């Protein structure tokens, strides 16, 4: 059974049996994976404090072909992102990014861009005060990276390019804009201004090291809050637990 | 082909945590090989536990009398409350025999990934206890994991305005541990939490 070594970000941990843990991680080289860490709750020597949510770790594991669960062998901490748990909001935001990545990405598909995206946003949440924009920017960049890019340049019904003065909406089921003429029969369409459209376009066009410089207006925050979580829920097929959590603690993100 | 009775027993046993179908089957065959009196004692103790055991109305530990023995007892440090995640953690701390204060069981930790908010834990009840009793110290004994730390910091922020001393369990090298095998995070915690050796 070959041994693999990779860098990874821990997305989820679940207790299994008396001392084992099922670990979901997003690796730099092999994408999302699930593994079993035997004796993780007891063995501080092999896994230590490194095996924790959101941690950036170096992992080694054994994998049989055609077997879903890899066997984790060793885990060394690279970056703990320890400010994420210093407050309930960054913890909620970090959890939302991790859960979204876990739900939307396919297992075993290499996707370096997503690893870099998640790492960057954990880094931002660890170093800067939490802002709602970060969730929206992450959402749209993840959607684009996975091929679910919303159509933000033209009406998804009549294909007309949207202009500055147009009254437009965003249709959740069509995955993009609908002009005022075509929006009449759309049940799941929400108003969106051209300003918000431009900000969302910028959110995925900006280079990753500059995303923290993007600020949304109050109107853009309200409109994107109405649209993006609904679009995500439509794609995933359920409401994420972390989104429910953020709603319940009454953080204006959802 | 298994009998219907045995199949039912295996199915019920395999609902228990950490019990797979094979283990459940081994347990089922072991149970039917036992003397009838032993099986009856086991079944009765399960029924009794389910019927009699409840949560203590003060500390929320599992108990068969309310308040529990700890809350009723004459503890030396009744002005100190140790906050733990689960009754199992309380039992582990009691086994040390060194803590002589009171406890408060949260029944979980703040967990966005499981949608567990502070309102789902026994935090409101803890605050009520602190307001109605003269408590001088609260020890936060949640796990040193991401969710345990979030809960501890959340509680510390709630307790700060009350003027109560809030402490956290020390983190560092386990007894019998080897420094060269410890991870950097644990070693860092042990360096930060070092203490003066008292020789008296």
Coordinates of N, CA and C in Angstrom, one line a residue, chain A residues 34-247:
Chain A
X34 N -11.1 11.9 2.4 CA -11.5 11.5 3.8 C -10.5 10.4 4.3
X35 N -10.2 10.5 5.5 CA -9.3 9.5 6.1 C -9.6 9.2 7.5
X36 N -9.1 8.0 7.9 CA -9.3 7.6 9.3 C -8.0 7.8 10.1
X37 N -8.1 8.5 11.2 CA -6.9 8.7 12.0 C -7.1 7.8 13.2
X38 N -6.4 6.6 13.1 CA -6.6 5.6 14.2 C -6.0 6.1 15.5
X39 N -6.7 6.0 16.6 CA -6.2 6.4 17.9 C -6.0 7.9 18.0
X40 N -6.6 8.7 17.1 CA -6.3 10.2 17.1 C -6.6 10.9 18.5
X41 N -7.6 10.3 19.2 CA -8.0 11.0 20.4 C -7.0 10.6 21.5
X42 N -6.2 9.6 21.3 CA -5.3 9.1 22.4 C -3.8 9.5 22.0
X43 N -3.5 9.2 20.7 CA -2.1 9.3 20.3 C -1.7 10.8 20.0
X44 N -1.1 11.4 21.0 CA -0.6 12.8 20.8 C 0.7 12.7 20.0
X45 N 1.3 11.6 19.9 CA 2.6 11.5 19.2 C 2.5 11.6 17.7
X46 N 1.4 10.9 17.2 CA 1.3 10.9 15.7 C 0.5 12.0 15.2
X47 N -0.5 12.5 15.9 CA -1.3 13.5 15.4 C -1.3 14.8 16.2
X48 N -1.1 14.7 17.5 CA -0.9 15.9 18.3 C -2.0 16.9 18.2
X49 N -1.6 18.2 18.4 CA -2.6 19.3 18.4 C -2.8 19.7 16.9
X50 N -2.1 19.1 16.0 CA -2.2 19.5 14.6 C -3.6 19.1 14.0
X51 N -4.1 18.0 14.5 CA -5.3 17.5 13.9 C -6.6 18.2 14.4
X52 N -6.7 19.4 14.0 CA -7.8 20.3 14.4 C -8.4 21.0 13.2
X53 N -9.7 21.4 13.4 CA -10.4 22.1 12.3 C -9.6 23.3 11.8
X54 N -9.6 23.5 10.5 CA -9.0 24.6 9.7 C -7.5 24.6 9.7
X55 N -6.8 23.7 10.4 CA -5.4 23.7 10.5 C -4.8 23.4 9.1
X56 N -3.6 24.1 8.8 CA -2.9 23.7 7.6 C -1.8 22.7 8.1
X57 N -1.8 21.5 7.6 CA -0.9 20.5 8.1 C -0.2 19.8 7.0
X58 N 0.9 19.1 7.3 CA 1.5 18.2 6.4 C 1.0 16.8 6.8
X59 N 0.5 16.1 5.9 CA -0.1 14.8 6.2 C 0.6 13.7 5.5
X60 N 0.7 12.5 6.1 CA 1.1 11.3 5.3 C 0.0 10.3 5.6
X61 N -0.3 9.6 4.5 CA -1.3 8.6 4.6 C -1.1 7.4 3.6
X62 N -1.7 6.3 3.9 CA -1.7 5.1 3.1 C -3.0 5.0 2.4
X63 N -3.0 4.7 1.1 CA -4.2 4.6 0.4 C -4.2 3.3 -0.6
X64 N -5.2 2.6 -0.5 CA -5.4 1.5 -1.4 C -6.3 2.1 -2.6
X65 N -6.0 1.6 -3.7 CA -6.9 2.0 -4.9 C -8.3 1.5 -4.7
X66 N -9.2 2.3 -5.2 CA -10.7 1.9 -5.1 C -11.1 1.8 -3.7
X67 N -10.5 2.5 -2.8 CA -10.9 2.5 -1.4 C -11.1 4.0 -0.9
X68 N -12.3 4.4 -0.5 CA -12.6 5.8 -0.3 C -11.9 6.4 0.9
X69 N -11.7 5.6 2.0 CA -11.1 6.2 3.2 C -9.6 5.8 3.3
X70 N -8.8 6.9 3.3 CA -7.4 6.6 3.4 C -7.0 6.4 4.9
X71 N -5.9 5.9 5.1 CA -5.4 5.6 6.5 C -4.4 6.7 6.9
X72 N -4.7 7.6 7.7 CA -3.8 8.7 8.1 C -2.7 8.1 9.0
X73 N -1.4 8.5 8.7 CA -0.3 8.0 9.4 C 0.3 9.0 10.3
X74 N 0.5 10.2 9.8 CA 1.2 11.3 10.6 C 0.7 12.6 10.2
X75 N 0.7 13.6 11.1 CA 0.2 14.9 10.8 C 1.0 15.9 11.5
X76 N 1.6 16.9 10.8 CA 2.4 17.9 11.4 C 1.8 19.3 11.1
X77 N 1.8 20.1 12.1 CA 1.2 21.4 12.0 C 2.1 22.4 11.2
X78 N 1.5 23.0 10.2 CA 2.2 24.1 9.4 C 1.7 25.5 9.9
X79 N 0.4 25.6 10.0 CA -0.2 26.9 10.4 C -1.5 26.6 11.1
X80 N -1.7 27.1 12.4 CA -2.9 26.7 13.2 C -4.0 27.7 12.9
X81 N -3.8 28.9 12.3 CA -4.8 29.9 12.2 C -5.5 30.1 13.5
X82 N -4.7 30.3 14.6 CA -5.3 30.3 15.9 C -6.2 31.4 16.3
X83 N -6.3 32.5 15.5 CA -7.2 33.6 15.8 C -8.6 33.2 15.4
X84 N -8.8 32.2 14.6 CA -10.1 31.8 14.2 C -11.1 31.5 15.3
X85 N -10.5 30.9 16.4 CA -11.5 30.6 17.5 C -11.5 31.6 18.6
X86 N -10.9 32.8 18.3 CA -10.9 33.8 19.4 C -12.2 34.5 19.5
X87 N -13.1 34.3 18.5 CA -14.4 34.9 18.6 C -15.4 34.0 17.8
X88 N -16.6 34.1 18.1 CA -17.7 33.2 17.6 C -17.9 33.6 16.1
X89 N -17.7 34.8 15.7 CA -18.0 35.2 14.3 C -16.9 34.6 13.3
X90 N -15.6 34.9 13.5 CA -14.6 34.3 12.6 C -14.7 32.7 12.7
X91 N -15.1 32.2 13.8 CA -15.2 30.7 13.9 C -16.4 30.3 13.0
X92 N -17.5 31.0 13.0 CA -18.6 30.8 12.2 C -18.3 30.9 10.7
X93 N -17.5 32.0 10.4 CA -17.1 32.3 9.0 C -16.2 31.1 8.5
X94 N -15.2 30.8 9.3 CA -14.3 29.7 8.9 C -15.0 28.4 8.7
X95 N -16.0 28.1 9.6 CA -16.7 26.9 9.4 C -17.5 26.9 8.1
X96 N -18.1 28.1 7.8 CA -18.9 28.2 6.6 C -18.0 27.9 5.4
X97 N -16.8 28.5 5.3 CA -16.0 28.3 4.2 C -15.6 26.8 4.1
X98 N -15.3 26.2 5.2 CA -14.9 24.8 5.2 C -16.0 23.9 4.8
X99 N -17.2 24.1 5.3 CA -18.4 23.3 5.0 C -18.7 23.5 3.5
X100 N -18.7 24.7 3.0 CA -19.0 25.0 1.6 C -18.0 24.2 0.7
X101 N -16.8 24.3 1.0 CA -15.7 23.6 0.2 C -16.0 22.1 0.3
X102 N -16.3 21.6 1.4 CA -16.6 20.1 1.6 C -17.8 19.7 0.7
X103 N -18.8 20.5 0.8 CA -20.1 20.1 0.1 C -20.0 20.3 -1.4
X104 N -19.2 21.3 -1.8 CA -19.3 21.5 -3.3 C -18.2 20.8 -4.1
X105 N -17.1 20.4 -3.4 CA -16.0 19.8 -4.2 C -16.1 18.3 -4.3
X106 N -15.6 17.7 -5.3 CA -15.7 16.3 -5.5 C -14.5 15.7 -4.9
X107 N -14.7 14.4 -4.4 CA -13.6 13.7 -3.7 C -12.5 13.3 -4.7
X108 N -11.3 13.4 -4.3 CA -10.1 12.9 -5.1 C -9.8 13.6 -6.4
X109 N -10.4 14.8 -6.6 CA -10.1 15.6 -7.8 C -9.1 16.7 -7.4
X110 N -8.0 16.7 -8.0 CA -6.9 17.7 -7.8 C -7.4 19.1 -8.1
X111 N -7.3 20.0 -7.2 CA -7.8 21.4 -7.6 C -7.0 22.4 -6.7
X112 N -5.8 22.7 -7.2 CA -4.9 23.5 -6.4 C -5.5 24.9 -6.2
X113 N -6.2 25.4 -7.1 CA -6.8 26.7 -7.0 C -7.7 26.8 -5.8
X114 N -8.5 25.7 -5.5 CA -9.4 25.7 -4.3 C -8.6 25.7 -3.0
X115 N -7.5 24.9 -3.0 CA -6.6 24.9 -1.8 C -6.1 26.3 -1.5
X116 N -5.6 26.9 -2.6 CA -5.0 28.3 -2.4 C -6.1 29.3 -1.9
X117 N -7.3 29.1 -2.5 CA -8.4 30.0 -2.1 C -8.8 29.9 -0.7
X118 N -8.9 28.6 -0.2 CA -9.3 28.4 1.2 C -8.2 28.8 2.1
X119 N -7.0 28.5 1.7 CA -5.8 28.9 2.6 C -5.8 30.4 2.7
X120 N -6.0 31.1 1.6 CA -6.0 32.6 1.6 C -7.0 33.2 2.5
X121 N -8.3 32.6 2.5 CA -9.4 33.1 3.3 C -9.2 32.8 4.8
X122 N -8.7 31.6 5.1 CA -8.4 31.3 6.5 C -7.3 32.3 7.0
X123 N -6.4 32.6 6.1 CA -5.3 33.6 6.5 C -5.9 34.9 6.8
X124 N -6.8 35.4 5.9 CA -7.5 36.7 6.0 C -8.3 36.7 7.3
X125 N -9.1 35.7 7.6 CA -9.9 35.6 8.8 C -9.1 35.6 10.0
X126 N -7.9 35.0 9.9 CA -7.0 34.9 11.0 C -6.3 36.2 11.4
X127 N -6.1 37.1 10.3 CA -5.3 38.3 10.5 C -6.1 39.6 10.5
X128 N -7.3 39.6 9.9 CA -8.1 40.8 9.8 C -9.4 40.6 10.5
X129 N -10.1 41.8 10.9 CA -11.4 41.6 11.5 C -12.4 41.0 10.4
X130 N -13.3 40.2 10.9 CA -14.2 39.5 9.9 C -15.2 40.5 9.3
X131 N -15.3 40.4 8.0 CA -16.3 41.2 7.2 C -17.1 40.3 6.3
X132 N -18.4 40.7 6.2 CA -19.3 39.8 5.4 C -18.9 39.6 4.0
X133 N -18.2 40.7 3.4 CA -17.8 40.6 2.0 C -16.9 39.3 1.8
X134 N -16.2 38.9 2.8 CA -15.3 37.8 2.6 C -16.1 36.5 2.2
X135 N -17.2 36.4 2.9 CA -18.1 35.2 2.5 C -18.5 35.3 1.1
X136 N -19.0 36.5 0.7 CA -19.5 36.6 -0.7 C -18.4 36.4 -1.7
X137 N -17.2 37.0 -1.4 CA -16.1 36.9 -2.4 C -15.7 35.4 -2.5
X138 N -15.6 34.7 -1.3 CA -15.2 33.3 -1.3 C -16.2 32.5 -2.1
X139 N -17.5 32.8 -1.9 CA -18.6 32.0 -2.5 C -18.4 32.1 -4.1
X140 N -18.3 33.3 -4.6 CA -18.3 33.5 -6.0 C -17.0 32.9 -6.6
X141 N -15.9 33.0 -5.9 CA -14.6 32.5 -6.4 C -14.7 31.0 -6.4
X142 N -15.3 30.4 -5.4 CA -15.4 28.9 -5.4 C -16.3 28.4 -6.5
X143 N -17.4 29.1 -6.7 CA -18.4 28.8 -7.8 C -17.7 28.8 -9.1
X144 N -16.9 29.9 -9.3 CA -16.2 30.0 -10.6 C -15.2 28.9 -10.8
X145 N -14.4 28.6 -9.7 CA -13.4 27.6 -9.8 C -14.0 26.2 -10.1
X146 N -15.2 26.0 -9.6 CA -15.8 24.7 -9.8 C -16.7 24.6 -11.0
X147 N -16.8 25.7 -11.8 CA -17.6 25.7 -13.0 C -19.0 26.0 -12.9
X148 N -19.4 26.7 -11.7 CA -20.8 27.1 -11.5 C -20.9 28.6 -11.6
X149 N -20.1 29.2 -12.5 CA -20.0 30.7 -12.5 C -21.4 31.3 -12.9
X150 N -21.9 32.2 -12.0 CA -23.2 32.8 -12.4 C -23.0 33.7 -13.6
X151 N -24.1 33.8 -14.4 CA -24.0 34.6 -15.6 C -24.3 36.1 -15.2
X152 N -23.3 36.9 -15.3 CA -23.5 38.3 -14.8 C -23.3 39.4 -15.9
X153 N -23.3 39.0 -17.1 CA -23.1 40.0 -18.2 C -24.3 40.2 -19.1
X154 N -25.1 39.2 -19.1 CA -26.3 39.3 -20.1 C -27.5 38.6 -19.5
X155 N -28.7 38.9 -20.0 CA -29.9 38.2 -19.6 C -29.9 36.7 -20.0
X156 N -30.1 35.9 -19.0 CA -30.0 34.4 -19.3 C -31.2 33.9 -20.1
X157 N -32.2 34.8 -20.4 CA -33.4 34.3 -21.2 C -33.2 34.9 -22.6
X158 N -33.1 36.2 -22.8 CA -33.1 36.8 -24.1 C -31.7 37.0 -24.6
X159 N -30.7 36.8 -23.8 CA -29.3 37.0 -24.1 C -28.8 38.4 -24.3
X160 N -29.7 39.4 -24.0 CA -29.4 40.8 -24.2 C -28.3 41.2 -23.2
X161 N -27.3 42.0 -23.6 CA -26.3 42.4 -22.6 C -27.0 43.5 -21.7
X162 N -26.7 43.3 -20.4 CA -27.4 44.3 -19.5 C -26.6 45.6 -19.5
X163 N -27.4 46.7 -19.5 CA -26.8 48.1 -19.5 C -27.0 48.7 -18.1
X164 N -26.3 49.8 -18.0 CA -26.2 50.5 -16.7 C -27.6 50.9 -16.2
X165 N -28.4 51.3 -17.1 CA -29.7 51.9 -16.6 C -30.8 50.8 -16.5
X166 N -30.5 49.5 -16.8 CA -31.5 48.5 -16.8 C -31.9 48.1 -15.4
X167 N -33.2 47.7 -15.2 CA -33.7 47.2 -13.9 C -33.5 45.6 -14.1
X168 N -32.7 45.1 -13.3 CA -32.4 43.6 -13.5 C -32.7 42.8 -12.2
X169 N -32.7 41.5 -12.4 CA -32.9 40.6 -11.3 C -31.9 39.5 -11.5
X170 N -31.7 38.7 -10.4 CA -30.8 37.5 -10.5 C -31.8 36.3 -10.3
X171 N -31.8 35.4 -11.3 CA -32.7 34.2 -11.1 C -31.8 33.1 -10.5
X172 N -32.3 32.6 -9.4 CA -31.5 31.5 -8.8 C -31.5 30.2 -9.6
X173 N -32.6 29.8 -10.2 CA -32.7 28.6 -11.0 C -32.0 28.7 -12.3
X174 N -32.0 29.9 -12.9 CA -31.3 30.2 -14.2 C -29.8 30.4 -14.0
X175 N -29.4 30.7 -12.7 CA -28.0 31.0 -12.4 C -27.4 32.2 -13.0
X176 N -28.3 33.3 -13.1 CA -27.7 34.5 -13.7 C -28.8 35.6 -13.8
X177 N -28.4 36.7 -14.5 CA -29.3 37.8 -14.6 C -30.5 37.6 -15.5
X178 N -31.6 38.3 -15.2 CA -32.7 38.4 -16.1 C -33.1 39.8 -16.2
X179 N -33.3 40.3 -17.5 CA -33.7 41.7 -17.7 C -35.2 41.9 -17.2
X180 N -35.6 43.2 -17.2 CA -36.9 43.5 -16.6 C -38.0 42.9 -17.5
X181 N -37.8 42.8 -18.8 CA -38.8 42.2 -19.6 C -39.0 40.7 -19.4
X182 N -37.9 40.0 -19.2 CA -37.9 38.6 -19.0 C -38.2 38.2 -17.6
X183 N -38.0 39.1 -16.6 CA -38.1 38.7 -15.2 C -39.6 38.5 -14.8
X184 N -40.5 38.9 -15.6 CA -42.0 38.9 -15.2 C -42.4 37.5 -14.7
X185 N -42.1 36.5 -15.4 CA -42.5 35.1 -14.9 C -41.6 34.4 -14.0
X186 N -40.5 35.0 -13.6 CA -39.5 34.3 -12.8 C -39.9 34.4 -11.3
X187 N -40.1 33.2 -10.7 CA -40.5 33.2 -9.3 C -39.4 33.3 -8.3
X188 N -38.2 32.9 -8.7 CA -37.1 32.9 -7.7 C -36.0 33.9 -8.1
X189 N -36.5 35.1 -8.6 CA -35.5 36.2 -9.0 C -35.5 37.3 -8.0
X190 N -34.3 37.8 -7.7 CA -34.2 38.8 -6.7 C -33.5 40.0 -7.3
X191 N -34.0 41.2 -6.9 CA -33.4 42.5 -7.5 C -31.9 42.6 -7.2
X192 N -31.2 43.1 -8.3 CA -29.8 43.3 -8.1 C -29.4 44.5 -8.9
X193 N -28.6 45.4 -8.4 CA -28.2 46.6 -9.1 C -26.9 46.3 -9.9
X194 N -26.7 47.2 -10.9 CA -25.5 47.0 -11.7 C -24.3 47.2 -10.9
X195 N -24.3 48.0 -9.8 CA -23.2 48.2 -8.9 C -22.8 46.9 -8.3
X196 N -23.8 46.2 -7.8 CA -23.5 44.9 -7.1 C -23.0 43.9 -8.1
X197 N -23.6 43.9 -9.4 CA -23.1 43.0 -10.4 C -21.6 43.2 -10.7
X198 N -21.2 44.5 -10.8 CA -19.8 44.9 -11.0 C -18.9 44.4 -9.9
X199 N -19.4 44.6 -8.6 CA -18.6 44.1 -7.5 C -18.4 42.6 -7.5
X200 N -19.5 41.9 -7.8 CA -19.3 40.4 -7.9 C -18.4 40.0 -9.0
X201 N -18.4 40.7 -10.1 CA -17.5 40.4 -11.2 C -16.0 40.7 -10.7
X202 N -15.9 41.8 -10.0 CA -14.5 42.1 -9.5 C -14.1 41.1 -8.5
X203 N -15.0 40.6 -7.7 CA -14.7 39.6 -6.6 C -14.0 38.4 -7.2
X204 N -14.4 38.0 -8.4 CA -13.6 36.8 -8.9 C -12.5 37.1 -9.9
X205 N -12.5 38.4 -10.4 CA -11.5 38.8 -11.3 C -10.2 39.3 -10.6
X206 N -10.4 39.8 -9.4 CA -9.2 40.3 -8.7 C -8.2 39.2 -8.4
X207 N -6.9 39.5 -8.3 CA -6.0 38.5 -8.0 C -6.2 38.1 -6.5
X208 N -5.9 36.9 -6.1 CA -6.2 36.4 -4.8 C -5.6 37.2 -3.7
X209 N -4.4 37.7 -3.9 CA -3.7 38.4 -2.8 C -4.3 39.8 -2.6
X210 N -5.3 40.2 -3.4 CA -5.8 41.6 -3.3 C -7.3 41.6 -2.8
X211 N -7.9 40.4 -2.6 CA -9.3 40.3 -2.4 C -9.7 41.1 -1.1
X212 N -8.8 41.1 -0.1 CA -9.2 41.8 1.1 C -9.3 43.3 1.0
X213 N -8.9 43.8 -0.2 CA -9.1 45.3 -0.5 C -10.4 45.6 -1.0
X214 N -11.2 44.6 -1.3 CA -12.5 44.9 -1.9 C -13.6 45.2 -0.8
X215 N -14.3 46.3 -0.9 CA -15.3 46.6 0.1 C -16.6 46.7 -0.7
X216 N -17.7 46.2 -0.1 CA -19.0 46.2 -0.7 C -19.8 47.4 -0.1
X217 N -20.6 48.1 -0.8 CA -21.5 49.1 -0.3 C -22.6 48.4 0.5
X218 N -23.3 49.2 1.3 CA -24.4 48.6 2.1 C -25.5 47.9 1.2
X219 N -25.7 48.6 0.1 CA -26.7 48.0 -0.9 C -26.2 46.7 -1.5
X220 N -24.9 46.7 -1.8 CA -24.3 45.5 -2.4 C -24.3 44.3 -1.4
X221 N -24.1 44.7 -0.2 CA -24.1 43.6 0.9 C -25.5 43.0 1.0
X222 N -26.5 43.9 1.0 CA -27.9 43.5 1.2 C -28.3 42.6 0.0
X223 N -28.0 43.1 -1.2 CA -28.4 42.4 -2.4 C -27.7 41.0 -2.5
X224 N -26.4 41.0 -2.3 CA -25.6 39.8 -2.5 C -26.0 38.8 -1.4
X225 N -26.4 39.3 -0.2 CA -26.8 38.4 0.9 C -28.1 37.7 0.6
X226 N -29.0 38.4 -0.2 CA -30.3 37.8 -0.6 C -30.0 36.8 -1.7
X227 N -29.0 37.0 -2.5 CA -28.8 36.1 -3.7 C -27.8 35.0 -3.5
X228 N -26.6 35.3 -3.0 CA -25.6 34.2 -3.0 C -25.9 33.0 -2.2
X229 N -26.3 33.2 -0.9 CA -26.6 32.0 -0.1 C -27.8 31.2 -0.7
X230 N -28.7 31.8 -1.4 CA -29.8 31.1 -2.0 C -29.3 30.3 -3.2
X231 N -28.4 30.9 -4.0 CA -27.8 30.3 -5.1 C -27.0 29.1 -4.7
X232 N -26.2 29.3 -3.6 CA -25.4 28.2 -3.1 C -26.3 27.0 -2.7
X233 N -27.4 27.4 -1.9 CA -28.3 26.3 -1.4 C -29.0 25.6 -2.6
X234 N -29.3 26.3 -3.7 CA -29.8 25.7 -4.9 C -28.9 24.7 -5.5
X235 N -27.6 25.1 -5.5 CA -26.6 24.2 -6.1 C -26.3 23.0 -5.2
X236 N -26.2 23.2 -3.9 CA -25.8 22.1 -2.9 C -27.0 21.2 -2.6
X237 N -28.2 21.8 -2.7 CA -29.4 21.0 -2.4 C -29.9 21.0 -1.0
X238 N -29.2 21.8 -0.2 CA -29.6 21.9 1.3 C -29.0 23.2 1.9
X239 N -29.5 23.6 3.0 CA -28.9 24.7 3.7 C -27.7 24.2 4.5
X240 N -26.6 24.9 4.4 CA -25.4 24.5 5.2 C -25.6 24.7 6.7
X241 N -25.1 23.8 7.5 CA -25.2 23.9 9.0 C -24.6 25.3 9.5
X242 N -23.4 25.6 8.9 CA -22.8 26.8 9.4 C -23.6 28.1 9.0
X243 N -24.3 28.0 7.9 CA -25.2 29.1 7.5 C -26.3 29.3 8.5
X244 N -26.9 28.1 8.9 CA -27.9 28.1 9.9 C -27.4 28.7 11.2
X245 N -26.2 28.3 11.5 CA -25.6 28.8 12.8 C -25.4 30.3 12.8
X246 N -24.9 30.8 11.6 CA -24.7 32.3 11.5 C -26.0 33.0 11.6
X247 N -27.0 32.4 11.0 CA -28.4 33.0 11.0 C -28.9 33.1 12.5

